[in-house]
Tab-separated table of C-alpha atoms in Angstrom:
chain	number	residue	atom	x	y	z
A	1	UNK	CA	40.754	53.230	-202.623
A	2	UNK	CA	37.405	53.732	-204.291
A	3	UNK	CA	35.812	50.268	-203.077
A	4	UNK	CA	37.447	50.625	-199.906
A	5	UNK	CA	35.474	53.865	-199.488
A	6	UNK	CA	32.277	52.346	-201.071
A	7	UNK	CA	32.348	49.481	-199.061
A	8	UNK	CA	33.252	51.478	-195.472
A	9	UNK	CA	30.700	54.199	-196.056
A	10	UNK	CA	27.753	52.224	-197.629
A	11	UNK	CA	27.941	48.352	-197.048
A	12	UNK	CA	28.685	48.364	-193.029
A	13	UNK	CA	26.457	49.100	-190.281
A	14	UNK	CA	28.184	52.425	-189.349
A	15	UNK	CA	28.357	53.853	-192.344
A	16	UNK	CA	25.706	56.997	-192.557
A	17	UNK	CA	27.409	58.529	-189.374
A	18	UNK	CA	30.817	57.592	-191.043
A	19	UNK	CA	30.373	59.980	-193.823
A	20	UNK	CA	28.962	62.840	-191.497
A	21	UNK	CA	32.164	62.564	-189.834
A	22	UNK	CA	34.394	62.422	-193.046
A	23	UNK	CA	32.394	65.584	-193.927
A	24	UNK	CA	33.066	67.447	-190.397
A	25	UNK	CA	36.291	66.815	-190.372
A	26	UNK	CA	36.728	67.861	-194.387
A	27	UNK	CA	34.887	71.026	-193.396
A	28	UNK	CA	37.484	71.304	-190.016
A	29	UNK	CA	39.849	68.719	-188.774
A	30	UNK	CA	38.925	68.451	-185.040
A	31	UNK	CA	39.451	65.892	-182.107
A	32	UNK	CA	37.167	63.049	-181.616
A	33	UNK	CA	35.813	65.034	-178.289
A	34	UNK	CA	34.615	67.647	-180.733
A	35	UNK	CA	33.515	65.733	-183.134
A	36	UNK	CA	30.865	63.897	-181.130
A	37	UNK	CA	30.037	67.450	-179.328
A	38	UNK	CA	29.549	68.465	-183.239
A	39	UNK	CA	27.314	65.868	-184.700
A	40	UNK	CA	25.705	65.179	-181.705
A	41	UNK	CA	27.270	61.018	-181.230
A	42	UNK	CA	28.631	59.508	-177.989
A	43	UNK	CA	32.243	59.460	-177.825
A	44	UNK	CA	32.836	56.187	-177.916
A	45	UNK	CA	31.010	55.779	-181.315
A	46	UNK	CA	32.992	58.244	-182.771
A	47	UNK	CA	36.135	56.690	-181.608
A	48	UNK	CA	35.036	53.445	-183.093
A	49	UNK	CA	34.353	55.392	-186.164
A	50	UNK	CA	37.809	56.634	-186.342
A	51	UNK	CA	39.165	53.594	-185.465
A	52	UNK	CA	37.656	51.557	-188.874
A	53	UNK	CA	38.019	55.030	-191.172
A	54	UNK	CA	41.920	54.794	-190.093
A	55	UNK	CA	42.117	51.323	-190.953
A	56	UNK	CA	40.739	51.614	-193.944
A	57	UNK	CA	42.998	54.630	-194.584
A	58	UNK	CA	40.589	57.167	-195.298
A	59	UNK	CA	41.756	59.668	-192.371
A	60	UNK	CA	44.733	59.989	-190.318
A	61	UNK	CA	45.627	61.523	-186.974
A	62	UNK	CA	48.188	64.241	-185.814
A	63	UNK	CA	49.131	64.241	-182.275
A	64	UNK	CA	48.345	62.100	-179.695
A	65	UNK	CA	46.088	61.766	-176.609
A	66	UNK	CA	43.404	64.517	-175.670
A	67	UNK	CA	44.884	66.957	-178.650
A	68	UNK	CA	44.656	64.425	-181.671
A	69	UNK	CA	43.263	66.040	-184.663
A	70	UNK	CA	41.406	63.701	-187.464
A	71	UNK	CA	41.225	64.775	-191.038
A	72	UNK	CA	40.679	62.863	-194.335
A	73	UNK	CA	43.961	60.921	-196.324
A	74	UNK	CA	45.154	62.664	-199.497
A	75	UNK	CA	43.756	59.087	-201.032
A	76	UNK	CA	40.272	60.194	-199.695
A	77	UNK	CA	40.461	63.653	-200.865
A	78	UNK	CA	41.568	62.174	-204.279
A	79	UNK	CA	38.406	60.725	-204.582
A	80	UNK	CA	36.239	63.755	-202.732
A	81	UNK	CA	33.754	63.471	-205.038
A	82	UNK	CA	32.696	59.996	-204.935
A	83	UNK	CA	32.140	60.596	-200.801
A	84	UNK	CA	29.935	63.236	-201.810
A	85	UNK	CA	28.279	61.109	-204.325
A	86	UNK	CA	27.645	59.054	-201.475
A	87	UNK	CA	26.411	61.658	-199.318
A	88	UNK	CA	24.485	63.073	-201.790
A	89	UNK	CA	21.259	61.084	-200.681
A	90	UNK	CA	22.053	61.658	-196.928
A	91	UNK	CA	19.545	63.342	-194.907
A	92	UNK	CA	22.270	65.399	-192.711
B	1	UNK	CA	21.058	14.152	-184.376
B	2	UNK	CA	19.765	13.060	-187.556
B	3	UNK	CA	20.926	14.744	-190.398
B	4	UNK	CA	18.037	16.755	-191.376
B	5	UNK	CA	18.337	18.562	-187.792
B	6	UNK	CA	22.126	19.647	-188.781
B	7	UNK	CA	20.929	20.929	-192.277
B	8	UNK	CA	17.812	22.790	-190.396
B	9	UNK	CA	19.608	24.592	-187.944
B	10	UNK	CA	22.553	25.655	-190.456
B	11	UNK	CA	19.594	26.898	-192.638
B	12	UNK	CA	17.835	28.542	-189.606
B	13	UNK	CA	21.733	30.250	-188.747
B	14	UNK	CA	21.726	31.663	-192.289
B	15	UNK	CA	18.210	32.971	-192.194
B	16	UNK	CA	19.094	35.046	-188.626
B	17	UNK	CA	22.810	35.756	-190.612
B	18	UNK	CA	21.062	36.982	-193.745
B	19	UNK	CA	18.509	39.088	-191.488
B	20	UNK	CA	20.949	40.861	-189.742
B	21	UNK	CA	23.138	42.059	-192.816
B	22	UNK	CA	19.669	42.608	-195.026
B	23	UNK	CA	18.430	44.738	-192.405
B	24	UNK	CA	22.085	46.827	-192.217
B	25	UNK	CA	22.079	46.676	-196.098
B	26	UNK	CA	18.599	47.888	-196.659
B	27	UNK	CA	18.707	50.726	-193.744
B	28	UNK	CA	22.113	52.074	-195.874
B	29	UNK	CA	20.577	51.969	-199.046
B	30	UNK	CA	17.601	54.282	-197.479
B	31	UNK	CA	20.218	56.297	-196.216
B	32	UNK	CA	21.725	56.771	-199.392
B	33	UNK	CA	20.410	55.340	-202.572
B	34	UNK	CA	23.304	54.510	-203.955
B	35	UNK	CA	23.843	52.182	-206.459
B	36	UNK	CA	26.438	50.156	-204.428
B	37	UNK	CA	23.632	49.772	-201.428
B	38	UNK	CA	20.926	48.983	-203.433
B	39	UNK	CA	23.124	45.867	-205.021
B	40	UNK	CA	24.061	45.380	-201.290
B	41	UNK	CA	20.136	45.101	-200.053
B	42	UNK	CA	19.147	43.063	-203.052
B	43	UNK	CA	21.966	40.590	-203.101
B	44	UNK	CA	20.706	40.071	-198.779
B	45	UNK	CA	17.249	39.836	-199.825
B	46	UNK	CA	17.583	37.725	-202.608
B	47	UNK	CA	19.548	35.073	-200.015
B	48	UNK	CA	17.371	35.019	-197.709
B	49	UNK	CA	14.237	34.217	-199.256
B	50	UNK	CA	16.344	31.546	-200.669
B	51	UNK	CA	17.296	30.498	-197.480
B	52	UNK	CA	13.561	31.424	-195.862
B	53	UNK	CA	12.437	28.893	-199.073
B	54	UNK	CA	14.605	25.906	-197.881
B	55	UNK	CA	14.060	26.101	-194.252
B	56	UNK	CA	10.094	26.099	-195.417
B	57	UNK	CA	10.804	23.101	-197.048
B	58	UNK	CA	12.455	21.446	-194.359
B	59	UNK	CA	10.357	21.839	-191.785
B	60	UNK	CA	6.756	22.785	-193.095
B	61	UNK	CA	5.782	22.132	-196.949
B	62	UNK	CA	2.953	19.019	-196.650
B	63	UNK	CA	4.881	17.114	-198.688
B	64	UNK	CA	8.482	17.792	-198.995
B	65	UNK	CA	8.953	18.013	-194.950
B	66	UNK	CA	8.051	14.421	-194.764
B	67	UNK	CA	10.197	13.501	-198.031
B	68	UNK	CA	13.129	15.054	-196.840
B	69	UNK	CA	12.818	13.710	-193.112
B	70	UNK	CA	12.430	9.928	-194.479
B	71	UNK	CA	13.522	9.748	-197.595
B	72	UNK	CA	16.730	11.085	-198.257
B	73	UNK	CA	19.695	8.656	-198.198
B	74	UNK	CA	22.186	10.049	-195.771
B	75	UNK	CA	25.077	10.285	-198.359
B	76	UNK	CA	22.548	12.419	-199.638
B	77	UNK	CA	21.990	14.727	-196.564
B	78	UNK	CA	25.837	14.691	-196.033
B	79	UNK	CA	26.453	16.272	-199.043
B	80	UNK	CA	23.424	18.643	-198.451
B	81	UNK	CA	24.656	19.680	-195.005
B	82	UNK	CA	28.292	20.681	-196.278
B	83	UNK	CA	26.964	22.708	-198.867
B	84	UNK	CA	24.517	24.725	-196.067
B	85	UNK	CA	27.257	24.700	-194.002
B	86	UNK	CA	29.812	26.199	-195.855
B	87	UNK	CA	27.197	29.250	-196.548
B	88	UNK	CA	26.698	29.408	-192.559
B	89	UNK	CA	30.655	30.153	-192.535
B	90	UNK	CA	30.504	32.218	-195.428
B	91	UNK	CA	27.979	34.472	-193.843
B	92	UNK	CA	29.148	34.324	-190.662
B	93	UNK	CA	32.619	36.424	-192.128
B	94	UNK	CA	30.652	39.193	-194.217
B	95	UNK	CA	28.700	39.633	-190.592
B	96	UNK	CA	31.751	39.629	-188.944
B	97	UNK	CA	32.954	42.587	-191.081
B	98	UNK	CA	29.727	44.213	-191.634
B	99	UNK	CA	28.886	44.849	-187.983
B	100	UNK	CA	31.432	47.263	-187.486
C-alpha cells in the first residue's frame, strides 16, 4: 500500500494534483463536480484522477452517477501520514 | 537499412522516452522533494545522458562515428541493436504507466 501510494502520488505525471485531491476529499468527501469547482481543475482531469486513485485503491466511491461521493480507503488512511509526508513539500 | 541506422533510431527513441519521463520525474520532485522523486529524477537523468552519450557517438564523435559506421562486424551490431532495443521496450512500458 505504501509504494502504491509513493509511486501514484510522486512518480506519475498527475501526481501533485492527485494529492490535493486526496487532501480535499480527507478534509470532506465530495463529488468529482465539486471537487474540480474546489481546487479549481477541469472535470475531466479530476475524473481521470479518480479513475487511477481507485485503481490503485487509495479512494473509493459511494453512490453512483451525479451524487457519487469520493473519499480515501481505510488502507490510505492507514498510512495518512506518509501522504502528508508527501505533501509536505507541496506548494497548495 | 544498415544496422547502425536501427541502433540510431532505437537510441534516438530512448533519448525522446527518457525526456519525457525525466521531465515528469524532475517537475514531481520540485513539487515535492521527496526522497522517492528525487531517486525518480536522478535514475531519468542518469539514462539519458547515457543514452544522449551513445547517440553522440553514433552519429557525431570524429572518430567513433566513422568506426562504428564501417567497422563493426554485423554480428556485432546485431547484438548491439537487441540490447538498445530491448531498453526502447523497456522504456516504452514505464512511459506507458507514467503518463497517466
Amino acid at each position: 500500500m505504501k509504494a502504491a501510494l509513493r509511486y501514484v502520488l510522486t512518480g506519475t505525471r498527475g501526481g501533485p494534483n492527485r494529492v490535493r485531491i486526496l487532501r480535499a476529499l480527507d478534509d470532506r468527501p465530495r463529488n468529482a463536480n465539486r471537487l474540480a469547482e474546489h481546487l479549481d481543475l477541469d472535470y475531466t482531469t479530476v475524473r481521470h484522477h479518480l479513475d487511477v486513485l481507485r485503481d490503485h485503491g487509495v479512494v473509493e466511491r459511494t453512490g453512483d452517477g451525479y451524487g457519487t461521493v469520493y473519499y480515501p480507503t481505510d488502507g490510505t488512511r492507514r498510512h495518512w501520514d506518509l501522504v502528508e509526508e508527501i505533501a509536505e513539500g507541496l506548494a497548495l | 537499412m544498415e544496422w547502425i541506422d536501427v541502433a540510431r533510431v532505437s537510441v534516438a527513441a530512448n533519448v525522446a522516452i527518457l525526456s519525457a519521463l525525466t521531465w515528469v520525474w524532475a517537475r514531481n520532485y520540485l513539487a515535492f522533494r521527496s526522497k522517492h522523486s528525487m531517486g525518480l529524477a536522478a535514475f531519468g537523468a542518469v539514462l539519458l545522458a547515457q543514452n544522449t552519450l551513445s547517440l553522440y557517438f553514433y552519429l557525431y564523435h570524429p572518430v567513433l562515428a566513422g568506426w562504428f559506421a564501417t567497422d563493426m562486424t554485423p554480428l556485432a551490431w546485431r547484438a548491439n541493436v537487441v540490447v538498445h532495443a530491448f531498453q526502447t521496450v523497456a522504456l516504452g512500458f514505464l512511459l506507458w504507466v507514467t503518463w497517466d
